[in-house]
Short mmCIF file of C-alpha atoms in Angstrom, two decimals:
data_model
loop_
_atom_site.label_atom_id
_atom_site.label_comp_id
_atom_site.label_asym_id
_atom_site.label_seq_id
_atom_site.Cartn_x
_atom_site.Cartn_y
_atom_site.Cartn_z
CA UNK A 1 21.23 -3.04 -18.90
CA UNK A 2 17.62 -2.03 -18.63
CA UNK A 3 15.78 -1.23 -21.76
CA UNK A 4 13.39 1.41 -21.30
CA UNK A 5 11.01 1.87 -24.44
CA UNK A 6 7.63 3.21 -25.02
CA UNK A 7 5.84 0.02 -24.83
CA UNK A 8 7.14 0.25 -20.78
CA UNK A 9 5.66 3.19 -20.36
CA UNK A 10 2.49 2.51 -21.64
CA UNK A 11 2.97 -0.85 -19.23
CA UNK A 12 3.57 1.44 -16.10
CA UNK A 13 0.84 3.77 -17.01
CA UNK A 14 -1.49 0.89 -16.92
CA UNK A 15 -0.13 -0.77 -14.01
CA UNK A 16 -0.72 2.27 -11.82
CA UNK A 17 -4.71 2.66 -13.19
CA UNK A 18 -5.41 -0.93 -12.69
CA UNK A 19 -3.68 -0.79 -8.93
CA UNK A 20 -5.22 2.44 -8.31
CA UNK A 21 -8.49 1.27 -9.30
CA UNK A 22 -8.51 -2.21 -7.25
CA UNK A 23 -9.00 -0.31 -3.40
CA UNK A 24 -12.34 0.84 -4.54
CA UNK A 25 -13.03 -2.95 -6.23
CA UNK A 26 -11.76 -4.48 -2.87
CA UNK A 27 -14.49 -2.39 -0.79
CA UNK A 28 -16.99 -4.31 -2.43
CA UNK A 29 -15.55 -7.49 -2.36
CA UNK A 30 -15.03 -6.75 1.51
CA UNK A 31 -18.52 -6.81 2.17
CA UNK A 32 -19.07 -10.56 1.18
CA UNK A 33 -16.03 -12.08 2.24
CA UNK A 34 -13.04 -12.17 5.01
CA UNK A 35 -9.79 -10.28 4.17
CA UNK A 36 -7.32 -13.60 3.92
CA UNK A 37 -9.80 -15.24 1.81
CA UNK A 38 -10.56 -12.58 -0.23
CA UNK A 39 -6.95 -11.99 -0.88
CA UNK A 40 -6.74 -16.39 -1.12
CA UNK A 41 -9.57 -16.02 -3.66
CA UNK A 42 -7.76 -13.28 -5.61
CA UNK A 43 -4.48 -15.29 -5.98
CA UNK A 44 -6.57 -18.53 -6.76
CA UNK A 45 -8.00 -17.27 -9.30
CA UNK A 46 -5.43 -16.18 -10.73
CA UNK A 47 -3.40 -18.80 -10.52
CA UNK A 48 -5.23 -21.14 -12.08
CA UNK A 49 -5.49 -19.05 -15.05
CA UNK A 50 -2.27 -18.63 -15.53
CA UNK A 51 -1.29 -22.07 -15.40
CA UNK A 52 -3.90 -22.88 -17.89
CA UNK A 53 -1.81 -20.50 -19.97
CA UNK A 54 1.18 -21.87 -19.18
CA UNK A 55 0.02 -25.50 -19.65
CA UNK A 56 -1.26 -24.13 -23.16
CA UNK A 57 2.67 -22.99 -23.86
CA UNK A 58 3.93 -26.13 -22.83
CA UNK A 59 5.49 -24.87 -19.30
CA UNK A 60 8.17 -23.49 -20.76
CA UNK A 61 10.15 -21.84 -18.36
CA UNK A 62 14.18 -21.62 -18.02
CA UNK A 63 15.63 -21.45 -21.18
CA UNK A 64 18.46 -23.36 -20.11
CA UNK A 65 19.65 -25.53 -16.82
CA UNK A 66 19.26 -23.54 -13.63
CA UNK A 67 21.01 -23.78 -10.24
CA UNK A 68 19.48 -24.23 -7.29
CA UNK A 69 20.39 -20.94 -6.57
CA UNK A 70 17.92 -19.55 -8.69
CA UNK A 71 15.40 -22.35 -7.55
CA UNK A 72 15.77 -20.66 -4.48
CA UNK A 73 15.25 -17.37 -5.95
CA UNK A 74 11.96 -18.34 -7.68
CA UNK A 75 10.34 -19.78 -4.70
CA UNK A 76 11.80 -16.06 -2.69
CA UNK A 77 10.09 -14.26 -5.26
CA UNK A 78 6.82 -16.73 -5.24
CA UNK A 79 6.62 -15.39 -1.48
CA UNK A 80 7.85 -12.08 -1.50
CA UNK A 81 5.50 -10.48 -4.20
CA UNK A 82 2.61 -11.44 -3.16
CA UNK A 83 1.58 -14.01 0.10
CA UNK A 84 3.90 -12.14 2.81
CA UNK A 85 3.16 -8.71 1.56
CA UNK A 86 -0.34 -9.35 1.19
CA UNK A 87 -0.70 -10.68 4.81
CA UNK A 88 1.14 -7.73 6.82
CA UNK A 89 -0.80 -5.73 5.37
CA UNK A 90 -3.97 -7.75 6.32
CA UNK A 91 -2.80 -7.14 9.53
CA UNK A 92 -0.97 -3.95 9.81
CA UNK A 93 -3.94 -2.35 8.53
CA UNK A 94 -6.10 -2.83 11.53
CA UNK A 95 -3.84 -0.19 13.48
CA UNK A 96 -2.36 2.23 11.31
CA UNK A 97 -4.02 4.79 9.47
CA UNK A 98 -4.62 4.38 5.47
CA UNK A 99 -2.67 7.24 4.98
CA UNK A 100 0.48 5.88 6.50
CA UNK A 101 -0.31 1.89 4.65
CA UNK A 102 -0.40 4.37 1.48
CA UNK A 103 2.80 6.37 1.97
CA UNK A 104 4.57 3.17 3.32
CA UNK A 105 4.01 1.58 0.02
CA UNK A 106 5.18 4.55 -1.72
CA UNK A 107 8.30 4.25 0.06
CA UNK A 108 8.78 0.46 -2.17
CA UNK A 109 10.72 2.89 -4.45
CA UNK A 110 12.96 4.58 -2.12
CA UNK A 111 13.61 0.42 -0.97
CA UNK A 112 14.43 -0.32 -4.07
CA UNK A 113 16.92 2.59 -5.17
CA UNK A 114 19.56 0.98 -2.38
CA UNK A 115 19.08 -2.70 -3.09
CA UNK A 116 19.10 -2.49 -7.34
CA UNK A 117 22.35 -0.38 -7.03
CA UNK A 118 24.32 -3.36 -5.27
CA UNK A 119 22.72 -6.26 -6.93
CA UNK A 120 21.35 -5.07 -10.62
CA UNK A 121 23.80 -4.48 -12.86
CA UNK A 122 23.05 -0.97 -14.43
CA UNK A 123 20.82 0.17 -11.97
CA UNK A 124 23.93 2.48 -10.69
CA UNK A 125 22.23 5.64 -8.26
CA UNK A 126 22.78 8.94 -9.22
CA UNK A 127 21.96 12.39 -7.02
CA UNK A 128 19.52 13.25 -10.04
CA UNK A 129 17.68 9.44 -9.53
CA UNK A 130 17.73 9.57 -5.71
CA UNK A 131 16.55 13.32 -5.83
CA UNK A 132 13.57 12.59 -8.56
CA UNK A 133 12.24 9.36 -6.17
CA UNK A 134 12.82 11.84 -3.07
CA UNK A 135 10.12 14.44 -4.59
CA UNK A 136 8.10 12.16 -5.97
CA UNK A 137 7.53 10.30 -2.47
CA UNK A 138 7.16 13.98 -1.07
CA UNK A 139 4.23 14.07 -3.49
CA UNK A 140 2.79 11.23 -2.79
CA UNK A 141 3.07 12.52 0.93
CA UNK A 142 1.35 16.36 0.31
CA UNK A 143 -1.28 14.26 -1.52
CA UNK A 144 -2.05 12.11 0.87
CA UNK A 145 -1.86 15.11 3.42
CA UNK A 146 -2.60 14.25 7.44
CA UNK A 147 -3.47 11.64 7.56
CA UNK A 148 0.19 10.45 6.45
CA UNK A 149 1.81 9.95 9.87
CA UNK A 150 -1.07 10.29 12.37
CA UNK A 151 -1.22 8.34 15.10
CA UNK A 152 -4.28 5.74 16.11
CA UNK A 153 -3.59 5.66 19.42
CA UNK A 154 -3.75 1.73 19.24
CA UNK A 155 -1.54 -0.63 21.29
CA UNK A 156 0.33 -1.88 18.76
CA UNK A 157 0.30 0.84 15.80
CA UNK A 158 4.17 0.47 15.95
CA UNK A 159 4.06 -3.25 15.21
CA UNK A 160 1.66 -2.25 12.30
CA UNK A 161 3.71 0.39 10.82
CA UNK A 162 6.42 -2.09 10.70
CA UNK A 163 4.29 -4.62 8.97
CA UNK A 164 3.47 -2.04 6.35
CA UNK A 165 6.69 -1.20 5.71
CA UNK A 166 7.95 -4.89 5.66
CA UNK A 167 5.28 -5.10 3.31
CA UNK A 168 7.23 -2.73 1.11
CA UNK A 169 10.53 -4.62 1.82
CA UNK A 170 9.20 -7.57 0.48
CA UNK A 171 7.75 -5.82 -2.51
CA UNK A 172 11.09 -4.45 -3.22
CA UNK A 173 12.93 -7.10 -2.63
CA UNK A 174 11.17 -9.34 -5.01
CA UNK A 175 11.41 -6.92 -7.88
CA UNK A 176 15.20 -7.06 -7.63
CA UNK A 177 15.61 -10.68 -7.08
CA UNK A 178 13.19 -11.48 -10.04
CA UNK A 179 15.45 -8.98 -11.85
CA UNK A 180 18.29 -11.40 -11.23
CA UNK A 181 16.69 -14.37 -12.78
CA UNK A 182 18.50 -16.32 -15.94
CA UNK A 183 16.90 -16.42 -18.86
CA UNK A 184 13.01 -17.54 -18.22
CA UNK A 185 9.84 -17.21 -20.05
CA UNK A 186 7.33 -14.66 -18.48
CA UNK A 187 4.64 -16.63 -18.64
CA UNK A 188 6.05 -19.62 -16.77
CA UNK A 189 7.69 -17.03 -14.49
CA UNK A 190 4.23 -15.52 -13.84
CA UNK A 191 2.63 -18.94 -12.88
CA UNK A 192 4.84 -20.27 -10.81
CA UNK A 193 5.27 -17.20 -8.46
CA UNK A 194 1.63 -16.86 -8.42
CA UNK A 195 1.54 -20.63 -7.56
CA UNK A 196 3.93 -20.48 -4.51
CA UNK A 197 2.02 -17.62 -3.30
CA UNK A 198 -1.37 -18.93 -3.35
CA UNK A 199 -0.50 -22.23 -1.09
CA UNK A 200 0.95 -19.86 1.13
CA UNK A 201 -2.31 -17.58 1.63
CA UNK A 202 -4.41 -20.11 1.00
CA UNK A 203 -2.94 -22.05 4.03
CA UNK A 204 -2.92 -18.77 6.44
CA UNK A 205 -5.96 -18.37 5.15
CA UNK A 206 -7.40 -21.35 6.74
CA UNK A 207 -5.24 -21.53 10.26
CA UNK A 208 -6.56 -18.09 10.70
CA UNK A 209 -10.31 -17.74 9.67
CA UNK A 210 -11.02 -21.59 9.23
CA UNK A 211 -13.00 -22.88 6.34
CA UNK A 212 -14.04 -20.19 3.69
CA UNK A 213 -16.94 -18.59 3.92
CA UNK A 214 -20.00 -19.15 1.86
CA UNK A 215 -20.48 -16.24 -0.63
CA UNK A 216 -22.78 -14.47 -2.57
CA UNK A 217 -23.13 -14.63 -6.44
CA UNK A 218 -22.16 -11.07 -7.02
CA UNK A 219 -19.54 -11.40 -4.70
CA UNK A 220 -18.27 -14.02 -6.49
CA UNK A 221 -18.38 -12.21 -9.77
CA UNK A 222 -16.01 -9.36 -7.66
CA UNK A 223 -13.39 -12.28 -7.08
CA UNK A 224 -13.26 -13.40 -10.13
CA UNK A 225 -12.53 -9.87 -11.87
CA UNK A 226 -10.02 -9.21 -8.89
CA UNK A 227 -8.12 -12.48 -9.72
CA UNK A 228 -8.16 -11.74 -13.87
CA UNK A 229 -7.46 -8.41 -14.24
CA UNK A 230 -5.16 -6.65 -10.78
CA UNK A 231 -3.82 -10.24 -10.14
CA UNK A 232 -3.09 -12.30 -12.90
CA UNK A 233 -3.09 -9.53 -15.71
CA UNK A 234 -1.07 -6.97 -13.51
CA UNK A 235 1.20 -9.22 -12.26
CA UNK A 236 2.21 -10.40 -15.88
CA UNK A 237 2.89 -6.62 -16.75
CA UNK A 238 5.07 -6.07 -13.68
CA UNK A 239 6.80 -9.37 -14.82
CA UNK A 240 7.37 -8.11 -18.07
CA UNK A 241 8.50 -4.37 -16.97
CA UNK A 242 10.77 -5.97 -14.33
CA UNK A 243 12.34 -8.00 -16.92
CA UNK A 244 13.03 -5.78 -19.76
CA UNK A 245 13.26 -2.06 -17.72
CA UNK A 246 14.19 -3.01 -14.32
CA UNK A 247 12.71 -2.73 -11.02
CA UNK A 248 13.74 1.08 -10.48
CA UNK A 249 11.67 1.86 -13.38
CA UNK A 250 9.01 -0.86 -12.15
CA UNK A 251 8.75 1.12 -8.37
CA UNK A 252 7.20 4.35 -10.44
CA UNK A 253 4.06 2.94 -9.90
CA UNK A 254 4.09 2.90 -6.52
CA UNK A 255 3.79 6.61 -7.32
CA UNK A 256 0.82 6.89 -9.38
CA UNK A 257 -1.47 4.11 -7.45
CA UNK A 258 -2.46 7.05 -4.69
CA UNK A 259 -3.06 9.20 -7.59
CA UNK A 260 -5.78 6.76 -9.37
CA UNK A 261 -7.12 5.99 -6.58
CA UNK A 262 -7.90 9.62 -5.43
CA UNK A 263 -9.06 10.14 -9.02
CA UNK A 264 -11.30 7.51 -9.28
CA UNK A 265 -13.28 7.47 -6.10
CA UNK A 266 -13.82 11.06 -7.29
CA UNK A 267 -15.41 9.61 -10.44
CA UNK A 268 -16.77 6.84 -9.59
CA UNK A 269 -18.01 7.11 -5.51
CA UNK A 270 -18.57 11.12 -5.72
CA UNK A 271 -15.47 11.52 -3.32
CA UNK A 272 -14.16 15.30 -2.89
CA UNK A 273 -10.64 15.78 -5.10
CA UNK A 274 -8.22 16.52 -2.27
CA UNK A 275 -7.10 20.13 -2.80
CA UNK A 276 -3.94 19.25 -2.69
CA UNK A 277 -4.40 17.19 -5.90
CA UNK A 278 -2.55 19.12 -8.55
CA UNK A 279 0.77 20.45 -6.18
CA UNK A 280 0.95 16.50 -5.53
CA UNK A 281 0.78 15.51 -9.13
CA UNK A 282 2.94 18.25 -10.16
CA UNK A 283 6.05 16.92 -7.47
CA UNK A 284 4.95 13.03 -8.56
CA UNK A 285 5.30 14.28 -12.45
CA UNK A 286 8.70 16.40 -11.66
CA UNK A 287 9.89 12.93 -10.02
CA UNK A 288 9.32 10.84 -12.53
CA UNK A 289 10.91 13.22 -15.19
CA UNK A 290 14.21 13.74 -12.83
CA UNK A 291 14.41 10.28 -11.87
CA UNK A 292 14.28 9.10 -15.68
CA UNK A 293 15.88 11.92 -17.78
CA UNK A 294 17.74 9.45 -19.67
CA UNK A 295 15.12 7.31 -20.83
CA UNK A 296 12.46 10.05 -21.39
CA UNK A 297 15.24 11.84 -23.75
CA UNK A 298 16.04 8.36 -25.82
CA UNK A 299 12.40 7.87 -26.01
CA UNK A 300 11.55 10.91 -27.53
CA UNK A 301 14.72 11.22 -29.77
CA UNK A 302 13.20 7.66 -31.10
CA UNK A 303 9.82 9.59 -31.59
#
């Protein structure tokens, strides 16, 4: 059973600022380097730090004999949650809008509700859970406004839409299957995936834009804080909320990532606040409170 406490809120909460906050990060970074080896330098980095952490644990990881069943699984999840998401949307981006690449990762949580109900044991759906994800995508949608569905006009915008939301498949899809796991230290957990999914990128990296690029120092400073803090440091936290709450609870952050990153290119690059800010964030909030009644009542009985 999942085991929702205040310390996974607090996880979530961060989660969605640190997400939220990496587009605007990723801008910069943009301007000094190609997209598969920025993301290749992003999971490097990251990966090596975590395996220095894991080398400093001893690589502990299953806690008891495994089957190669769940070998399987670990090398699924390695590739799912991060290298094949990372490059369809690489590529999808280039002819959809940013408003559709944002809703369709929105709609991770609406993947998830369908494949955690057959496969996660007490992640049963309920009208009141399907209804709160429902009206909090529909807020993610009124936030995002037009630009949600508009066309290009390019060629192949309908292969791109379907990358983006294969993106979102394999985002899902990894939650649950990581959810599935035996008993396995986080850290270890962490590594490897990360591992897996940096020879991956770092390998389409090279087939498709060759040798990487030379880069700048201060570009190289943007890496480096891309690969600590919304690689290796998020993707710990989602290993840990996975874990212990479960990926429905995990998939709220899909939800609040638009939000932050609204919020904070107001702060931080002057951007106009969307009037449509506060009806959005009130249907994200209403969401999140029908979608979790249960936990949000044990948490603040606890309290």
């Amino acid at each position: 059973m999942p085991e929702i406490t205040g310390k996974s809120w607090i996880m979530v909460a961060a989660l969605g600022l640190i997400w939220g906050g990496t587009f605007l990060v990723m801008e910069i970074a943009l301007r000094g380097i190609t997209p598969f080896w920025l993301a290749s330098a992003r999971i490097g980095f990251a990966t090596l730090l975590m395996l220095a952490i894991w080398a400093f644990r001893g690589f502990r990881l299953f806690a008891q004999p495994v089957g190669n069943i769940d070998i399987l699984r670990l090398v699924a999840i390695g590739a799912l949650s991060s290298a094949v998401p990372f490059m369809l949307l690489s590529w999808g981006q280039q002819y959809v809008t940013s408003g559709f690449a944002g809703v369709s990762m929105a709609a991770v949580a609406l993947v998830v509700l369908p494949l955690a109900h057959f496969l996660v044991p007490g992640e049963r759906l309920t009208r009141r859970k399907v209804a709160g994800f429902v009206i909090g995508f529909m807020g993610v949608v009124v936030l995002i406004g037009g630009q949600a569905f508009e066309t290009t006009g390019e060629s192949l915008e309908g292969f791109g839409r379907m990358a983006c939301l294969g993106a979102a498949s394999c985002y899902a899809l990894s939650s649950v299957q990581m959810r599935l796991l035996p008993d396995v230290d986080s850290i270890g957990l962490n590594a490897v995936t990360l591992l897996i999914g940096a020879v991956i990128v770092i390998a389409a990296a090279w087939a498709v834009e060759g040798p990487p690029p030379q880069t700048d120092r201060n570009t190289l400073y943007v890496l480096l804080f891309l690969g600590l803090v919304p690689t290796a440091g998020a993707s710990l936290l989602r290993v840990l909320v996975i874990r212990t709450a479960g990926p429905v609870f995990m998939s709220l952050v899909n939800y609040q990532v638009p939000v932050w990153s609204v919020v904070l290119g107001a702060l931080i690059l002057s951007e106009p606040l969307p009037p449509s800010l506060i009806s959005a964030l009130a249907l994200i909030l209403c969401g999140v409170g029908l979608s979790q009644y249960g936990a949000l009542s044990r948490l603040f009985r606890r309290v």
